Each structure stands twice: as C-alpha cells, then as structure tokens.
Amino acid sequence: DTAVSQTPKYLVTQMGNDKSIKCEQNLGHDTMYWYKQDSKKFLKIMFSYNNKELIINETVPNRFSPKSPDKAHLNLHINSLELGDSAVYFCASSLVFATNEKLFFGSGTQLSVL
Amino acid sequence: KQEVTQIPAALSVPEGENLVLNCSFTDSAIYNLQWFRQDPGKGLTSLLLIQSSQREQTSGRLNASLDKSSGRSTLYIAASQPGDSATYLCAVRRNEKLTFGTGTRLTIIP
C-alpha cells in the first residue's frame, strides 16, 4: 500500500484555470506538508498542517489554498493558474510536528501551465 | 537565512567504488539533518536522519556524518551499485522549517 499518495500524477492546464491536487496518507500521521520543486530541482515548503490546523504558510500567494478535511488528507487548490506555477508539487507527512521526525513523501504531481 | 549547498551537482562513479557526497549549510543552529534520495518521477525517500547531538548515523552501506560547528555533512556510500543511481538531497531542520539543498545527481556506471 502506498503510504503517501497524490493525484493526479500529471496535470496540464491553461493559464487562468483553477485546479486541485489531492493528497492522502495512510500512516496515521498527524502532520502533512506541501512542497514545491522548481525547474532547478530546489524544494521549498509551502504549507504545513498539524491535525487539520495550519501551522506553516511560507509566503505563498493566496491563490494557493490548502484544505485539510481530516488529518489523513491535505488537498491543494490553486486559483487563476500562472505560468510560474509550473513545477512538481510534493505532499509529505510526519508522525507528529516535531523537529526529530522523518518526513515521508508522495511521488509528486507535475503541474504544467500553458 | 539558511542556505544549503551540495557539491558536486552531478557525479559518475564506476560500480563497486566507495563515494562521498557533500552537504554544507550556513546556519549551524540546526535540530537535525536528513539525507533523502529522489528517483526520476518519484518522491523522496528518507535515508538517514542525524540529530544535532549526533556525529553519524549508519544504515547498511550508507553512513552519514554531521559536523555542526563547521556546517558540513557527508553521505558515504560503500561498494556502490547501479541501483544507487538517483539524486541525493540533504535537508536541515531549524524550528519548523526544513531547508533542502539542490541535490547531487549520482550515476553508477556498471
């Protein structure tokens, strides 16, 4: 069974559209994250939720809105997509929000905005 | 602001050789350092996590060291295999933030 799963794996869309990426973890973890990996392969945190509550919002445009219906899910909704949003988006989770916890990553969603 | 650098960006090594990947960071006030591998089109897999109070961690053929005062970590891979080919990323944690390096793309030549 996949521990952290994201859908879709690939997403191609036009500028100005609204799209969502879904993430689910079956590890029983309390904390979930969204990371963005740009074309230079640099990974940067976007959001972190602990037990459905937002704890990190790393200066991401408010076109990006995470939603956590329960602690096993953290979905990312993006409004008015721009060319610069093209990247690979990774969901991750950790057991708790603690500094010594390992992160477990999903396989990524490659978003291409045309 | 924490900056994490990995040099070289790419490395090719014949199968069977031992190798070392390097990671350096600018702010030594970290909680831990984690090494990941990323396979093409896939997510990251955590390899080793070293707490700030530790000097090294070992898992199988992998050994990671941490010298916090000098802002450096190394990942040693013994007896390399073609299956080790991947991009290796280090990440340092301070408070709630995990800062990643840009990775070293490793190719093991059969």
JSON list of N, CA and C in Angstrom, two decimals, chain A residues 9-64:
[
{"chain": "A", "resi": 9, "resn": "LYS", "atom": "N", "xyz": [-0.96, 12.48, -11.03]},
{"chain": "A", "resi": 9, "resn": "LYS", "atom": "CA", "xyz": [0.49, 12.47, -11.15]},
{"chain": "A", "resi": 9, "resn": "LYS", "atom": "C", "xyz": [0.96, 13.55, -12.12]},
{"chain": "A", "resi": 10, "resn": "TYR", "atom": "N", "xyz": [0.17, 13.77, -13.17]},
{"chain": "A", "resi": 10, "resn": "TYR", "atom": "CA", "xyz": [0.46, 14.82, -14.14]},
{"chain": "A", "resi": 10, "resn": "TYR", "atom": "C", "xyz": [-0.78, 15.70, -14.29]},
{"chain": "A", "resi": 11, "resn": "LEU", "atom": "N", "xyz": [-0.55, 16.99, -14.45]},
{"chain": "A", "resi": 11, "resn": "LEU", "atom": "CA", "xyz": [-1.64, 17.94, -14.62]},
{"chain": "A", "resi": 11, "resn": "LEU", "atom": "C", "xyz": [-1.19, 19.00, -15.61]},
{"chain": "A", "resi": 12, "resn": "VAL", "atom": "N", "xyz": [-1.87, 19.04, -16.75]},
{"chain": "A", "resi": 12, "resn": "VAL", "atom": "CA", "xyz": [-1.57, 20.04, -17.78]},
{"chain": "A", "resi": 12, "resn": "VAL", "atom": "C", "xyz": [-2.80, 20.90, -17.94]},
{"chain": "A", "resi": 13, "resn": "THR", "atom": "N", "xyz": [-2.63, 22.22, -17.87]},
{"chain": "A", "resi": 13, "resn": "THR", "atom": "CA", "xyz": [-3.78, 23.09, -17.88]},
{"chain": "A", "resi": 13, "resn": "THR", "atom": "C", "xyz": [-3.42, 24.46, -18.45]},
{"chain": "A", "resi": 14, "resn": "GLN", "atom": "N", "xyz": [-4.42, 25.23, -18.76]},
{"chain": "A", "resi": 14, "resn": "GLN", "atom": "CA", "xyz": [-4.23, 26.56, -19.33]},
{"chain": "A", "resi": 14, "resn": "GLN", "atom": "C", "xyz": [-4.11, 27.61, -18.22]},
{"chain": "A", "resi": 15, "resn": "MET", "atom": "N", "xyz": [-3.41, 28.67, -18.54]},
{"chain": "A", "resi": 15, "resn": "MET", "atom": "CA", "xyz": [-3.35, 29.83, -17.63]},
{"chain": "A", "resi": 15, "resn": "MET", "atom": "C", "xyz": [-4.75, 30.29, -17.27]},
{"chain": "A", "resi": 16, "resn": "GLY", "atom": "N", "xyz": [-4.92, 30.68, -16.03]},
{"chain": "A", "resi": 16, "resn": "GLY", "atom": "CA", "xyz": [-6.19, 31.24, -15.59]},
{"chain": "A", "resi": 16, "resn": "GLY", "atom": "C", "xyz": [-7.15, 30.21, -15.02]},
{"chain": "A", "resi": 17, "resn": "ASN", "atom": "N", "xyz": [-6.86, 28.93, -15.28]},
{"chain": "A", "resi": 17, "resn": "ASN", "atom": "CA", "xyz": [-7.75, 27.88, -14.74]},
{"chain": "A", "resi": 17, "resn": "ASN", "atom": "C", "xyz": [-7.55, 27.69, -13.25]},
{"chain": "A", "resi": 18, "resn": "ASP", "atom": "N", "xyz": [-8.53, 27.00, -12.64]},
{"chain": "A", "resi": 18, "resn": "ASP", "atom": "CA", "xyz": [-8.42, 26.60, -11.23]},
{"chain": "A", "resi": 18, "resn": "ASP", "atom": "C", "xyz": [-8.28, 25.08, -11.19]},
{"chain": "A", "resi": 19, "resn": "LYS", "atom": "N", "xyz": [-7.34, 24.59, -10.39]},
{"chain": "A", "resi": 19, "resn": "LYS", "atom": "CA", "xyz": [-7.13, 23.15, -10.30]},
{"chain": "A", "resi": 19, "resn": "LYS", "atom": "C", "xyz": [-6.85, 22.73, -8.86]},
{"chain": "A", "resi": 20, "resn": "SER", "atom": "N", "xyz": [-7.05, 21.44, -8.60]},
{"chain": "A", "resi": 20, "resn": "SER", "atom": "CA", "xyz": [-6.77, 20.90, -7.27]},
{"chain": "A", "resi": 20, "resn": "SER", "atom": "C", "xyz": [-5.88, 19.68, -7.37]},
{"chain": "A", "resi": 21, "resn": "ILE", "atom": "N", "xyz": [-5.04, 19.51, -6.37]},
{"chain": "A", "resi": 21, "resn": "ILE", "atom": "CA", "xyz": [-4.22, 18.31, -6.21]},
{"chain": "A", "resi": 21, "resn": "ILE", "atom": "C", "xyz": [-4.60, 17.70, -4.87]},
{"chain": "A", "resi": 22, "resn": "LYS", "atom": "N", "xyz": [-4.80, 16.37, -4.89]},
{"chain": "A", "resi": 22, "resn": "LYS", "atom": "CA", "xyz": [-5.23, 15.72, -3.66]},
{"chain": "A", "resi": 22, "resn": "LYS", "atom": "C", "xyz": [-4.08, 14.91, -3.05]},
{"chain": "A", "resi": 23, "resn": "CYS", "atom": "N", "xyz": [-4.08, 14.83, -1.74]},
{"chain": "A", "resi": 23, "resn": "CYS", "atom": "CA", "xyz": [-3.07, 14.04, -1.05]},
{"chain": "A", "resi": 23, "resn": "CYS", "atom": "C", "xyz": [-3.71, 13.30, 0.11]},
{"chain": "A", "resi": 24, "resn": "GLU", "atom": "N", "xyz": [-3.32, 12.05, 0.24]},
{"chain": "A", "resi": 24, "resn": "GLU", "atom": "CA", "xyz": [-3.82, 11.21, 1.33]},
{"chain": "A", "resi": 24, "resn": "GLU", "atom": "C", "xyz": [-2.67, 10.41, 1.91]},
{"chain": "A", "resi": 25, "resn": "GLN", "atom": "N", "xyz": [-2.64, 10.27, 3.21]},
{"chain": "A", "resi": 25, "resn": "GLN", "atom": "CA", "xyz": [-1.64, 9.40, 3.84]},
{"chain": "A", "resi": 25, "resn": "GLN", "atom": "C", "xyz": [-2.34, 8.39, 4.74]},
{"chain": "A", "resi": 26, "resn": "ASN", "atom": "N", "xyz": [-1.84, 7.14, 4.67]},
{"chain": "A", "resi": 26, "resn": "ASN", "atom": "CA", "xyz": [-2.45, 6.08, 5.46]},
{"chain": "A", "resi": 26, "resn": "ASN", "atom": "C", "xyz": [-1.51, 5.61, 6.58]},
{"chain": "A", "resi": 27, "resn": "LEU", "atom": "N", "xyz": [-0.64, 6.53, 7.01]},
{"chain": "A", "resi": 27, "resn": "LEU", "atom": "CA", "xyz": [0.35, 6.19, 8.03]},
{"chain": "A", "resi": 27, "resn": "LEU", "atom": "C", "xyz": [-0.12, 6.55, 9.43]},
{"chain": "A", "resi": 28, "resn": "GLY", "atom": "N", "xyz": [-1.27, 7.20, 9.52]},
{"chain": "A", "resi": 28, "resn": "GLY", "atom": "CA", "xyz": [-1.73, 7.64, 10.83]},
{"chain": "A", "resi": 28, "resn": "GLY", "atom": "C", "xyz": [-0.98, 8.84, 11.37]},
{"chain": "A", "resi": 29, "resn": "HIS", "atom": "N", "xyz": [-0.33, 9.58, 10.47]},
{"chain": "A", "resi": 29, "resn": "HIS", "atom": "CA", "xyz": [0.45, 10.75, 10.88]},
{"chain": "A", "resi": 29, "resn": "HIS", "atom": "C", "xyz": [-0.46, 11.93, 11.20]},
{"chain": "A", "resi": 30, "resn": "ASP", "atom": "N", "xyz": [0.05, 12.80, 12.07]},
{"chain": "A", "resi": 30, "resn": "ASP", "atom": "CA", "xyz": [-0.70, 14.00, 12.44]},
{"chain": "A", "resi": 30, "resn": "ASP", "atom": "C", "xyz": [-0.39, 15.19, 11.53]},
{"chain": "A", "resi": 31, "resn": "THR", "atom": "N", "xyz": [0.81, 15.20, 10.93]},
{"chain": "A", "resi": 31, "resn": "THR", "atom": "CA", "xyz": [1.27, 16.39, 10.24]},
{"chain": "A", "resi": 31, "resn": "THR", "atom": "C", "xyz": [1.45, 16.12, 8.75]},
{"chain": "A", "resi": 32, "resn": "MET", "atom": "N", "xyz": [0.99, 17.06, 7.94]},
{"chain": "A", "resi": 32, "resn": "MET", "atom": "CA", "xyz": [1.13, 16.94, 6.49]},
{"chain": "A", "resi": 32, "resn": "MET", "atom": "C", "xyz": [1.67, 18.25, 5.92]},
{"chain": "A", "resi": 33, "resn": "TYR", "atom": "N", "xyz": [2.33, 18.13, 4.77]},
{"chain": "A", "resi": 33, "resn": "TYR", "atom": "CA", "xyz": [3.02, 19.27, 4.18]},
{"chain": "A", "resi": 33, "resn": "TYR", "atom": "C", "xyz": [2.79, 19.31, 2.68]},
{"chain": "A", "resi": 34, "resn": "TRP", "atom": "N", "xyz": [2.94, 20.50, 2.12]},
{"chain": "A", "resi": 34, "resn": "TRP", "atom": "CA", "xyz": [3.08, 20.65, 0.67]},
{"chain": "A", "resi": 34, "resn": "TRP", "atom": "C", "xyz": [4.41, 21.33, 0.39]},
{"chain": "A", "resi": 35, "resn": "TYR", "atom": "N", "xyz": [5.17, 20.72, -0.55]},
{"chain": "A", "resi": 35, "resn": "TYR", "atom": "CA", "xyz": [6.42, 21.28, -1.01]},
{"chain": "A", "resi": 35, "resn": "TYR", "atom": "C", "xyz": [6.33, 21.53, -2.51]},
{"chain": "A", "resi": 36, "resn": "LYS", "atom": "N", "xyz": [7.08, 22.53, -2.97]},
{"chain": "A", "resi": 36, "resn": "LYS", "atom": "CA", "xyz": [7.16, 22.82, -4.40]},
{"chain": "A", "resi": 36, "resn": "LYS", "atom": "C", "xyz": [8.61, 22.63, -4.85]},
{"chain": "A", "resi": 37, "resn": "GLN", "atom": "N", "xyz": [8.78, 21.88, -5.96]},
{"chain": "A", "resi": 37, "resn": "GLN", "atom": "CA", "xyz": [10.13, 21.70, -6.53]},
{"chain": "A", "resi": 37, "resn": "GLN", "atom": "C", "xyz": [10.16, 22.39, -7.88]},
{"chain": "A", "resi": 38, "resn": "ASP", "atom": "N", "xyz": [11.00, 23.40, -7.99]},
{"chain": "A", "resi": 38, "resn": "ASP", "atom": "CA", "xyz": [11.02, 24.18, -9.23]},
{"chain": "A", "resi": 38, "resn": "ASP", "atom": "C", "xyz": [11.90, 23.52, -10.29]},
{"chain": "A", "resi": 39, "resn": "SER", "atom": "N", "xyz": [12.06, 24.20, -11.40]},
{"chain": "A", "resi": 39, "resn": "SER", "atom": "CA", "xyz": [12.78, 23.63, -12.55]},
{"chain": "A", "resi": 39, "resn": "SER", "atom": "C", "xyz": [14.24, 23.37, -12.23]},
{"chain": "A", "resi": 40, "resn": "LYS", "atom": "N", "xyz": [14.76, 24.07, -11.23]},
{"chain": "A", "resi": 40, "resn": "LYS", "atom": "CA", "xyz": [16.15, 23.84, -10.82]},
{"chain": "A", "resi": 40, "resn": "LYS", "atom": "C", "xyz": [16.25, 22.79, -9.73]},
{"chain": "A", "resi": 41, "resn": "LYS", "atom": "N", "xyz": [15.17, 22.09, -9.50]},
{"chain": "A", "resi": 41, "resn": "LYS", "atom": "CA", "xyz": [15.11, 20.97, -8.55]},
{"chain": "A", "resi": 41, "resn": "LYS", "atom": "C", "xyz": [15.20, 21.43, -7.09]},
{"chain": "A", "resi": 42, "resn": "PHE", "atom": "N", "xyz": [14.95, 22.72, -6.86]},
{"chain": "A", "resi": 42, "resn": "PHE", "atom": "CA", "xyz": [15.00, 23.24, -5.50]},
{"chain": "A", "resi": 42, "resn": "PHE", "atom": "C", "xyz": [13.66, 23.02, -4.81]},
{"chain": "A", "resi": 43, "resn": "LEU", "atom": "N", "xyz": [13.70, 22.33, -3.67]},
{"chain": "A", "resi": 43, "resn": "LEU", "atom": "CA", "xyz": [12.48, 22.03, -2.91]},
{"chain": "A", "resi": 43, "resn": "LEU", "atom": "C", "xyz": [12.24, 23.08, -1.84]},
{"chain": "A", "resi": 44, "resn": "LYS", "atom": "N", "xyz": [11.01, 23.60, -1.79]},
{"chain": "A", "resi": 44, "resn": "LYS", "atom": "CA", "xyz": [10.71, 24.62, -0.80]},
{"chain": "A", "resi": 44, "resn": "LYS", "atom": "C", "xyz": [9.35, 24.35, -0.19]},
{"chain": "A", "resi": 45, "resn": "ILE", "atom": "N", "xyz": [9.27, 24.49, 1.13]},
{"chain": "A", "resi": 45, "resn": "ILE", "atom": "CA", "xyz": [8.00, 24.22, 1.79]},
{"chain": "A", "resi": 45, "resn": "ILE", "atom": "C", "xyz": [6.99, 25.31, 1.44]},
{"chain": "A", "resi": 46, "resn": "MET", "atom": "N", "xyz": [5.74, 24.90, 1.31]},
{"chain": "A", "resi": 46, "resn": "MET", "atom": "CA", "xyz": [4.66, 25.85, 1.07]},
{"chain": "A", "resi": 46, "resn": "MET", "atom": "C", "xyz": [3.77, 25.93, 2.32]},
{"chain": "A", "resi": 47, "resn": "PHE", "atom": "N", "xyz": [3.27, 24.78, 2.75]},
{"chain": "A", "resi": 47, "resn": "PHE", "atom": "CA", "xyz": [2.33, 24.74, 3.87]},
{"chain": "A", "resi": 47, "resn": "PHE", "atom": "C", "xyz": [2.62, 23.54, 4.75]},
{"chain": "A", "resi": 48, "resn": "SER", "atom": "N", "xyz": [2.19, 23.67, 6.01]},
{"chain": "A", "resi": 48, "resn": "SER", "atom": "CA", "xyz": [2.18, 22.51, 6.90]},
{"chain": "A", "resi": 48, "resn": "SER", "atom": "C", "xyz": [0.92, 22.57, 7.74]},
{"chain": "A", "resi": 49, "resn": "TYR", "atom": "N", "xyz": [0.29, 21.41, 7.89]},
{"chain": "A", "resi": 49, "resn": "TYR", "atom": "CA", "xyz": [-0.89, 21.28, 8.73]},
{"chain": "A", "resi": 49, "resn": "TYR", "atom": "C", "xyz": [-0.61, 20.25, 9.80]},
{"chain": "A", "resi": 50, "resn": "ASN", "atom": "N", "xyz": [-1.01, 20.57, 11.02]},
{"chain": "A", "resi": 50, "resn": "ASN", "atom": "CA", "xyz": [-0.91, 19.60, 12.10]},
{"chain": "A", "resi": 50, "resn": "ASN", "atom": "C", "xyz": [-2.30, 19.34, 12.63]},
{"chain": "A", "resi": 51, "resn": "ASN", "atom": "N", "xyz": [-2.75, 18.12, 12.48]},
{"chain": "A", "resi": 51, "resn": "ASN", "atom": "CA", "xyz": [-4.08, 17.76, 12.96]},
{"chain": "A", "resi": 51, "resn": "ASN", "atom": "C", "xyz": [-5.15, 18.71, 12.43]},
{"chain": "A", "resi": 52, "resn": "LYS", "atom": "N", "xyz": [-5.10, 18.95, 11.16]},
{"chain": "A", "resi": 52, "resn": "LYS", "atom": "CA", "xyz": [-6.05, 19.78, 10.41]},
{"chain": "A", "resi": 52, "resn": "LYS", "atom": "C", "xyz": [-5.87, 21.27, 10.59]},
{"chain": "A", "resi": 53, "resn": "GLU", "atom": "N", "xyz": [-4.89, 21.68, 11.38]},
{"chain": "A", "resi": 53, "resn": "GLU", "atom": "CA", "xyz": [-4.69, 23.11, 11.58]},
{"chain": "A", "resi": 53, "resn": "GLU", "atom": "C", "xyz": [-3.43, 23.61, 10.89]},
{"chain": "A", "resi": 54, "resn": "LEU", "atom": "N", "xyz": [-3.55, 24.77, 10.24]},
{"chain": "A", "resi": 54, "resn": "LEU", "atom": "CA", "xyz": [-2.42, 25.35, 9.52]},
{"chain": "A", "resi": 54, "resn": "LEU", "atom": "C", "xyz": [-1.36, 25.82, 10.51]},
{"chain": "A", "resi": 55, "resn": "ILE", "atom": "N", "xyz": [-0.10, 25.36, 10.33]},
{"chain": "A", "resi": 55, "resn": "ILE", "atom": "CA", "xyz": [0.97, 25.82, 11.21]},
{"chain": "A", "resi": 55, "resn": "ILE", "atom": "C", "xyz": [2.10, 26.50, 10.45]},
{"chain": "A", "resi": 56, "resn": "ILE", "atom": "N", "xyz": [2.22, 26.24, 9.16]},
{"chain": "A", "resi": 56, "resn": "ILE", "atom": "CA", "xyz": [3.22, 26.94, 8.36]},
{"chain": "A", "resi": 56, "resn": "ILE", "atom": "C", "xyz": [2.54, 27.42, 7.09]},
{"chain": "A", "resi": 57, "resn": "ASN", "atom": "N", "xyz": [2.73, 28.71, 6.79]},
{"chain": "A", "resi": 57, "resn": "ASN", "atom": "CA", "xyz": [2.30, 29.25, 5.50]},
{"chain": "A", "resi": 57, "resn": "ASN", "atom": "C", "xyz": [3.47, 30.09, 5.02]},
{"chain": "A", "resi": 58, "resn": "GLU", "atom": "N", "xyz": [4.23, 29.53, 4.11]},
{"chain": "A", "resi": 58, "resn": "GLU", "atom": "CA", "xyz": [5.52, 30.11, 3.77]},
{"chain": "A", "resi": 58, "resn": "GLU", "atom": "C", "xyz": [5.40, 31.11, 2.63]},
{"chain": "A", "resi": 59, "resn": "THR", "atom": "N", "xyz": [4.79, 32.25, 2.90]},
{"chain": "A", "resi": 59, "resn": "THR", "atom": "CA", "xyz": [4.65, 33.35, 1.94]},
{"chain": "A", "resi": 59, "resn": "THR", "atom": "C", "xyz": [4.26, 32.87, 0.54]},
{"chain": "A", "resi": 60, "resn": "VAL", "atom": "N", "xyz": [3.23, 32.05, 0.54]},
{"chain": "A", "resi": 60, "resn": "VAL", "atom": "CA", "xyz": [2.71, 31.55, -0.73]},
{"chain": "A", "resi": 60, "resn": "VAL", "atom": "C", "xyz": [1.57, 32.46, -1.15]},
{"chain": "A", "resi": 61, "resn": "PRO", "atom": "N", "xyz": [1.45, 32.79, -2.46]},
{"chain": "A", "resi": 61, "resn": "PRO", "atom": "CA", "xyz": [0.33, 33.63, -2.89]},
{"chain": "A", "resi": 61, "resn": "PRO", "atom": "C", "xyz": [-1.00, 33.06, -2.44]},
{"chain": "A", "resi": 62, "resn": "ASN", "atom": "N", "xyz": [-1.95, 33.94, -2.16]},
{"chain": "A", "resi": 62, "resn": "ASN", "atom": "CA", "xyz": [-3.22, 33.43, -1.66]},
{"chain": "A", "resi": 62, "resn": "ASN", "atom": "C", "xyz": [-4.06, 32.78, -2.75]},
{"chain": "A", "resi": 63, "resn": "ARG", "atom": "N", "xyz": [-3.52, 32.68, -3.95]},
{"chain": "A", "resi": 63, "resn": "ARG", "atom": "CA", "xyz": [-4.18, 31.84, -4.98]},
{"chain": "A", "resi": 63, "resn": "ARG", "atom": "C", "xyz": [-4.07, 30.36, -4.60]},
{"chain": "A", "resi": 64, "resn": "PHE", "atom": "N", "xyz": [-3.14, 30.05, -3.72]},
{"chain": "A", "resi": 64, "resn": "PHE", "atom": "CA", "xyz": [-2.96, 28.68, -3.27]},
{"chain": "A", "resi": 64, "resn": "PHE", "atom": "C", "xyz": [-3.71, 28.52, -1.95]}
]
